[in-house]
Short mmCIF file of C-alpha atoms in Angstrom, two decimals:
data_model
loop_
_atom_site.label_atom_id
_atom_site.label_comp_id
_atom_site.label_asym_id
_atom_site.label_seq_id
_atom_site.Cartn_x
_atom_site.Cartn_y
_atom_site.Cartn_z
CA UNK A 1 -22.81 36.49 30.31
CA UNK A 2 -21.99 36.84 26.75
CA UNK A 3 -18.71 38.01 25.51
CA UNK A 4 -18.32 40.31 22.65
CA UNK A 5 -16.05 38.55 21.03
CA UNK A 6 -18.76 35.66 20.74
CA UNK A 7 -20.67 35.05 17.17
CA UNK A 8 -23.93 33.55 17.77
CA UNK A 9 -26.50 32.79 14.78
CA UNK A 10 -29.59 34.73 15.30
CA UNK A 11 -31.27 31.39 15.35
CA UNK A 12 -29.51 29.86 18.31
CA UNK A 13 -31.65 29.84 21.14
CA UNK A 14 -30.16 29.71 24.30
CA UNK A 15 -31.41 29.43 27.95
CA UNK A 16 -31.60 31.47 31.40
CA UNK A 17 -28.11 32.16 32.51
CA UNK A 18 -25.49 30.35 29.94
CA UNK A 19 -22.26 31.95 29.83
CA UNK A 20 -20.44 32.14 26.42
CA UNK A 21 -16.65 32.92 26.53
CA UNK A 22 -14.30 34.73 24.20
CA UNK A 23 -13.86 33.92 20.89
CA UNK A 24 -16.62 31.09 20.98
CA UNK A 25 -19.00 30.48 17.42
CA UNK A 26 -22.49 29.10 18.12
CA UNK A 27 -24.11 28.62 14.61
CA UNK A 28 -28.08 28.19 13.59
CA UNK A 29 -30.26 25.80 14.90
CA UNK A 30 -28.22 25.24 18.30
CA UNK A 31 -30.09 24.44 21.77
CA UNK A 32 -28.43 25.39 24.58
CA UNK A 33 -30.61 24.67 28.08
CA UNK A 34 -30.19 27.02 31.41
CA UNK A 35 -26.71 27.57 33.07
CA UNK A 36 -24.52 26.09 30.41
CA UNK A 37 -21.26 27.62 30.51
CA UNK A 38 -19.30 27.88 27.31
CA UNK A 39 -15.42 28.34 27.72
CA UNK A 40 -13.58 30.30 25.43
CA UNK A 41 -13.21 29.17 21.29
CA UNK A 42 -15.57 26.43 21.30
CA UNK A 43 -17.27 25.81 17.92
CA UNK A 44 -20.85 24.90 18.71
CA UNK A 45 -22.53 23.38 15.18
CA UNK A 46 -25.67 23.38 14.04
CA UNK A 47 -28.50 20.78 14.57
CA UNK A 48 -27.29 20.66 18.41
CA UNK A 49 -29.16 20.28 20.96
CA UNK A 50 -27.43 20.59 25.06
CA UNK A 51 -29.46 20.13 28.17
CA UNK A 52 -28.94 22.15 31.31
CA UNK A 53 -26.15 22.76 33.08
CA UNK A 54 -23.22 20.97 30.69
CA UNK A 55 -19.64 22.62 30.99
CA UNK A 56 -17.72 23.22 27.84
CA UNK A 57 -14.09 23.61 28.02
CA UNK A 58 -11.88 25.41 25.77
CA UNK A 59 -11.82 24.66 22.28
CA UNK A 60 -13.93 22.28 22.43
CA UNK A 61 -15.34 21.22 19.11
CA UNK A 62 -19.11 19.84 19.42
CA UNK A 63 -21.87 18.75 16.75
CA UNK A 64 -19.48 18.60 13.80
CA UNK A 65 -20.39 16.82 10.69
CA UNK A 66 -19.68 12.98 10.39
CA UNK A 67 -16.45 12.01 9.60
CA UNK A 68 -17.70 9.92 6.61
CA UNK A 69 -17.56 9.78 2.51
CA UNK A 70 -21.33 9.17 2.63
CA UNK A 71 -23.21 12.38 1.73
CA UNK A 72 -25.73 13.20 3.56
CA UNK A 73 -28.88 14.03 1.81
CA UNK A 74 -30.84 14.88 4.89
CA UNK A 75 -30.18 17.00 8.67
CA UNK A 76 -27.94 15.16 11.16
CA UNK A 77 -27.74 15.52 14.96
CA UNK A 78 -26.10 15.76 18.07
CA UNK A 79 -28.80 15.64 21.33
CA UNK A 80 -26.53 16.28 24.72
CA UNK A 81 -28.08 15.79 27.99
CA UNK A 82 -27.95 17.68 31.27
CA UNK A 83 -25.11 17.89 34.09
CA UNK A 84 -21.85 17.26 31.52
CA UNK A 85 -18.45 18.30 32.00
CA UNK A 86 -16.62 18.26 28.44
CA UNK A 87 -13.26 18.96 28.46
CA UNK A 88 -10.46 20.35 26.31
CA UNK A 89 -10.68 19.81 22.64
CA UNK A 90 -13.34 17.65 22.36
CA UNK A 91 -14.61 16.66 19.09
CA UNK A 92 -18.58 15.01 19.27
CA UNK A 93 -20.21 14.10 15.81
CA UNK A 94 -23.74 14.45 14.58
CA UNK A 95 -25.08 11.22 13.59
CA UNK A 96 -25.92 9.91 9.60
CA UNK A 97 -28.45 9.14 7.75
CA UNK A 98 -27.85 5.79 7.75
CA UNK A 99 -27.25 5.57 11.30
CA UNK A 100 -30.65 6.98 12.63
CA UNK A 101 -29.64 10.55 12.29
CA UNK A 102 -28.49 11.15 15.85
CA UNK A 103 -25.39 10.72 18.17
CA UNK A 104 -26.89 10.95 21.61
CA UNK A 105 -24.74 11.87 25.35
CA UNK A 106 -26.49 11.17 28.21
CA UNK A 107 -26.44 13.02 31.99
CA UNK A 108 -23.60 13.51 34.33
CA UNK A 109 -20.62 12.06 31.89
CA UNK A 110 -17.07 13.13 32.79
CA UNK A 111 -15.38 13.38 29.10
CA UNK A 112 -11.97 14.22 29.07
CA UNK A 113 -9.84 16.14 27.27
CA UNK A 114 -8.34 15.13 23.83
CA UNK A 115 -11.83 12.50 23.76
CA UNK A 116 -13.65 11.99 19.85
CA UNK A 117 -16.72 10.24 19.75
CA UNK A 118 -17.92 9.47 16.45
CA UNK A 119 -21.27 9.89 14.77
CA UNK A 120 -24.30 7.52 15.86
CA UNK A 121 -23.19 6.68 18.82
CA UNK A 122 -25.26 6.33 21.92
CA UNK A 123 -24.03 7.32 25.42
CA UNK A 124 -25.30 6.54 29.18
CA UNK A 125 -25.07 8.31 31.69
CA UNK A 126 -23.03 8.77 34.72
CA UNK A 127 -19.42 7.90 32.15
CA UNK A 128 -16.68 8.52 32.63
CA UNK A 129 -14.11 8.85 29.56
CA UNK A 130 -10.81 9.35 30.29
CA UNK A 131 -8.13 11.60 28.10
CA UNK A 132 -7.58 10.43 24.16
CA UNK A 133 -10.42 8.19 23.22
CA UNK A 134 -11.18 7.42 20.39
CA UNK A 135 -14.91 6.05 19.88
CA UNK A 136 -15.50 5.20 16.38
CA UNK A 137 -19.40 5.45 14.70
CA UNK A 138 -22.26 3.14 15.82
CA UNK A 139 -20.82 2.66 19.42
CA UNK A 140 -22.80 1.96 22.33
CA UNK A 141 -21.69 2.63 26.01
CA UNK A 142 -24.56 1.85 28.91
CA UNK A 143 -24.49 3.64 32.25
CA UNK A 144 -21.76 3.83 34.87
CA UNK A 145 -19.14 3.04 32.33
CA UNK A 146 -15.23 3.74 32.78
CA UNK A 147 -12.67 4.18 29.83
CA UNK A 148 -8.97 4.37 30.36
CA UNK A 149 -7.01 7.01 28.18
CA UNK A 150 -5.49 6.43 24.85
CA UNK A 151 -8.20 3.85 24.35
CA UNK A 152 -9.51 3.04 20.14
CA UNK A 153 -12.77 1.76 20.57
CA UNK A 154 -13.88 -0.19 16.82
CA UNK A 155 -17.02 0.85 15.29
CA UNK A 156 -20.19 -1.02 16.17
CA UNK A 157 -18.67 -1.75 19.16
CA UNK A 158 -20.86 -2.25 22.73
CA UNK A 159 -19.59 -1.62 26.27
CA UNK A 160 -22.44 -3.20 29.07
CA UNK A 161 -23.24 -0.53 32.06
CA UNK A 162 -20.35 -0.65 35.30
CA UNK A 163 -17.98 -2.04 32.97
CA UNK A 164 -14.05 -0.58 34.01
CA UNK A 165 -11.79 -0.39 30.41
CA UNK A 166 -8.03 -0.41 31.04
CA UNK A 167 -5.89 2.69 29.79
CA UNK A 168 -4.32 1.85 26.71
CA UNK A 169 -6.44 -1.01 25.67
CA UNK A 170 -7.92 -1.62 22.02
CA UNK A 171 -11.50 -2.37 21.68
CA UNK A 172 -12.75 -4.58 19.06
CA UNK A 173 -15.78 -6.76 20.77
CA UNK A 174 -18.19 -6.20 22.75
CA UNK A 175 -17.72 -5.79 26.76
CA UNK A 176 -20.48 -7.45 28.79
CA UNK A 177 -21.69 -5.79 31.97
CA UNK A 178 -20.00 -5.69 35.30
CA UNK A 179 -16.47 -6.90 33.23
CA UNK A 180 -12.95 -5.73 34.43
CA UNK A 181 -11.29 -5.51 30.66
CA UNK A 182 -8.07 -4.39 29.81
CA UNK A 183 -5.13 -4.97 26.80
CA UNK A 184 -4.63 -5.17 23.45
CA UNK A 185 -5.85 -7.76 22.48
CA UNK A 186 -8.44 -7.38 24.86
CA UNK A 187 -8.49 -9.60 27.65
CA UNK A 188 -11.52 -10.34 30.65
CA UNK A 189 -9.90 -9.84 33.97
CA UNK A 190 -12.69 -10.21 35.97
CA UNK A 191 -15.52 -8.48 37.51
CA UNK A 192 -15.33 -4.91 38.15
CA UNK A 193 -15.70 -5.36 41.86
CA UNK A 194 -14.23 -1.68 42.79
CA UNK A 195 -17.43 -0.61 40.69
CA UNK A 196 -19.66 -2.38 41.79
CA UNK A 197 -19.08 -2.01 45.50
CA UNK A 198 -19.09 1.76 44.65
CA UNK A 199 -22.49 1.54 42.84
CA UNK A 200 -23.92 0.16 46.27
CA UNK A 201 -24.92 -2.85 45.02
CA UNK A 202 -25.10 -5.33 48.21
CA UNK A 203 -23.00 -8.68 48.45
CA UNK A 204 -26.32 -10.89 47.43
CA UNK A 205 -26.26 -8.70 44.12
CA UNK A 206 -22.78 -8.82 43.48
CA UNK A 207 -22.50 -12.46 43.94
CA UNK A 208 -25.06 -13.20 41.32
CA UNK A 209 -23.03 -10.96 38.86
CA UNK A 210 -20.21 -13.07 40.13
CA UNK A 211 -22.84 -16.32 39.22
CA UNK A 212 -23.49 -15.00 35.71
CA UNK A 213 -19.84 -14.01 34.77
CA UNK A 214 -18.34 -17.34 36.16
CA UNK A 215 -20.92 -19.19 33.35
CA UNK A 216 -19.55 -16.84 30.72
CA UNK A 217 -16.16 -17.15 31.27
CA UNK A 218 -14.68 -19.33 33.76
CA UNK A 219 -16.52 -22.73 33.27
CA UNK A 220 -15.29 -23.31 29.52
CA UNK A 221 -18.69 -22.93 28.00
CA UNK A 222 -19.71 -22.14 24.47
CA UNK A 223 -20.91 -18.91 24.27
CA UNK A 224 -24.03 -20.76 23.37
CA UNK A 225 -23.98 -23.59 25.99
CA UNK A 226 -23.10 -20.58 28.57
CA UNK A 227 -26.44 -18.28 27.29
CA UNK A 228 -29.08 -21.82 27.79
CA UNK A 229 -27.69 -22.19 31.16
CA UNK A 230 -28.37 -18.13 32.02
CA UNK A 231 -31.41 -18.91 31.03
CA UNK A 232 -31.97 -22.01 33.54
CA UNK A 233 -31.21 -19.68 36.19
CA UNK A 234 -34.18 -18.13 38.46
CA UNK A 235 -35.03 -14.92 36.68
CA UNK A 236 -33.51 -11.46 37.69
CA UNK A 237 -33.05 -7.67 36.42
CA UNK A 238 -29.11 -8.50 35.85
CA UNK A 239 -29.36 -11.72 34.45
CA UNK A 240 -32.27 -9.84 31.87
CA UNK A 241 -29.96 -7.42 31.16
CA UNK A 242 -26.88 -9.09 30.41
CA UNK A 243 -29.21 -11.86 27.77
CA UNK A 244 -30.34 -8.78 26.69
CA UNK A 245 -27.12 -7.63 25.76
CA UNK A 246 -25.71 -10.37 24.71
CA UNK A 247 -28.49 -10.70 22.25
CA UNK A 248 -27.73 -7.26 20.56
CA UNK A 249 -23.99 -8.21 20.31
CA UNK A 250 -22.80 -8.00 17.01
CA UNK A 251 -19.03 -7.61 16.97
CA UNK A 252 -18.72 -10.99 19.08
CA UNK A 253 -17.97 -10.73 22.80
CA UNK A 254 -14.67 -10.45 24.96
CA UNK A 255 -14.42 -13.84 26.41
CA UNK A 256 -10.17 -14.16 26.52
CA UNK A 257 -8.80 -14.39 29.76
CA UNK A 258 -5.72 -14.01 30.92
#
């Protein structure tokens, strides 16, 4: 269903069954996939592309230009996947030139309302974003993440997959996998056991991401020292991942405790 009251460019294509609501403005060169359902006043830019079955709450501002003095000489986008919920008064940039061109959501997130995620930046799936984040550009969030509300996350930033942010914290490093983080400054509580237990991961998985995170942070180790003895260890998908991760770090990880 499409109400009157809805503009939509001639060049928008949209899919079997999306509903538009009042007031709404879906300009050219917009995907939207089958049963989307677009609340009322949401301003849908151009160059975006949404998957199937995303809900878009009221006013709701998605695929805007990046917030940036850099011109950009050439298109920009904003690729959403399948099975979102995006609540009140979103804002989601298009990505830059210089980033790559693209801010990319993955499937299933849960972003709340009053959340801005900045152009370039690359989200998992399964999130979970709570109210009033603020995700600068270049920001990378794996899979199964949670963010408290009112969090600033710093550009460039990196948050590993099943990692649990604390409400109110301030982002500035990276967040390995698995980690319990909250504060500002940041501080490593722990593992993310509530997570993990959730994720059905069984006790001889968890206690290897207990193995991994007790080298990174509870021994004393140089980051260094701590990485050559992860790589002593018999090899595994989670101790791949987190080298892996730890390799692309480039704002420094969260290694304070409290």
């Amino acid at each position: 269903m499409i109400h009157p009251t809805a503009i939509i460019h001639p060049h928008a294509k949209l899919g079997q069954n999306v509903e538009v609501g009042p007031f709404s403005i879906i300009d050219e060169d917009v995907v939207i996939g089958d049963h989307c359902r677009i609340e009322s006043h949401v301003r849908i830019h151009c160059n975006t592309t949404l998957g199937q079955n995303n809900h878009i709450y009221h006013g709701a501002v998605i695929g805007i230009e990046p917030i940036t003095t850099i011109p950009q000489t050439e298109p920009t986008y904003l690729t959403i996947g399948d099975h979102n919920v995006i609540r009140e008064h979103v804002t989601l940039s298009r990505g830059t030139n210089k980033g790559g061109s693209n801010t990319t959501i993955g499937n299933h997130n849960l972003i709340m309302l009053y959340v801005h995620i900045g152009h370039d930046c690359i989200i998992g799936n399964h999130t979970t974003i709570t109210g009033s984040v603020k995700i600068a550009g270049h920001v990378e969030i794996e899979d199964h993440v949670v963010i408290g509300g009112l969090t600033p996350i710093h550009q460039y930033c990196k948050i590993g997959r099943y990692a649990m942010v604390g409400g109110g914290s301030g982002i500035s490093q990276d967040v390995v996998p698995f980690a319990l983080v909250s504060g500002n400054p940041l501080r490593y509580l722990g593992l993310n056991v509530v997570g993990l237990r959730r994720a059905g991961l069984s006790s001889i998985e968890r206690k290897e991401i207990k193995r991994i995170h007790s080298i990174l942070f509870r021994q004393g180790l140089p980051l260094q020292k701590a990485v050559e003895t992860l790589h002593e260890l018999p090899d595994s998908e989670f101790i791949k991942h987190t080298l892996s991760f730890i390799d692309k770090s480039t704002r420094g990880l969260c290694r304070k405790s409290e």
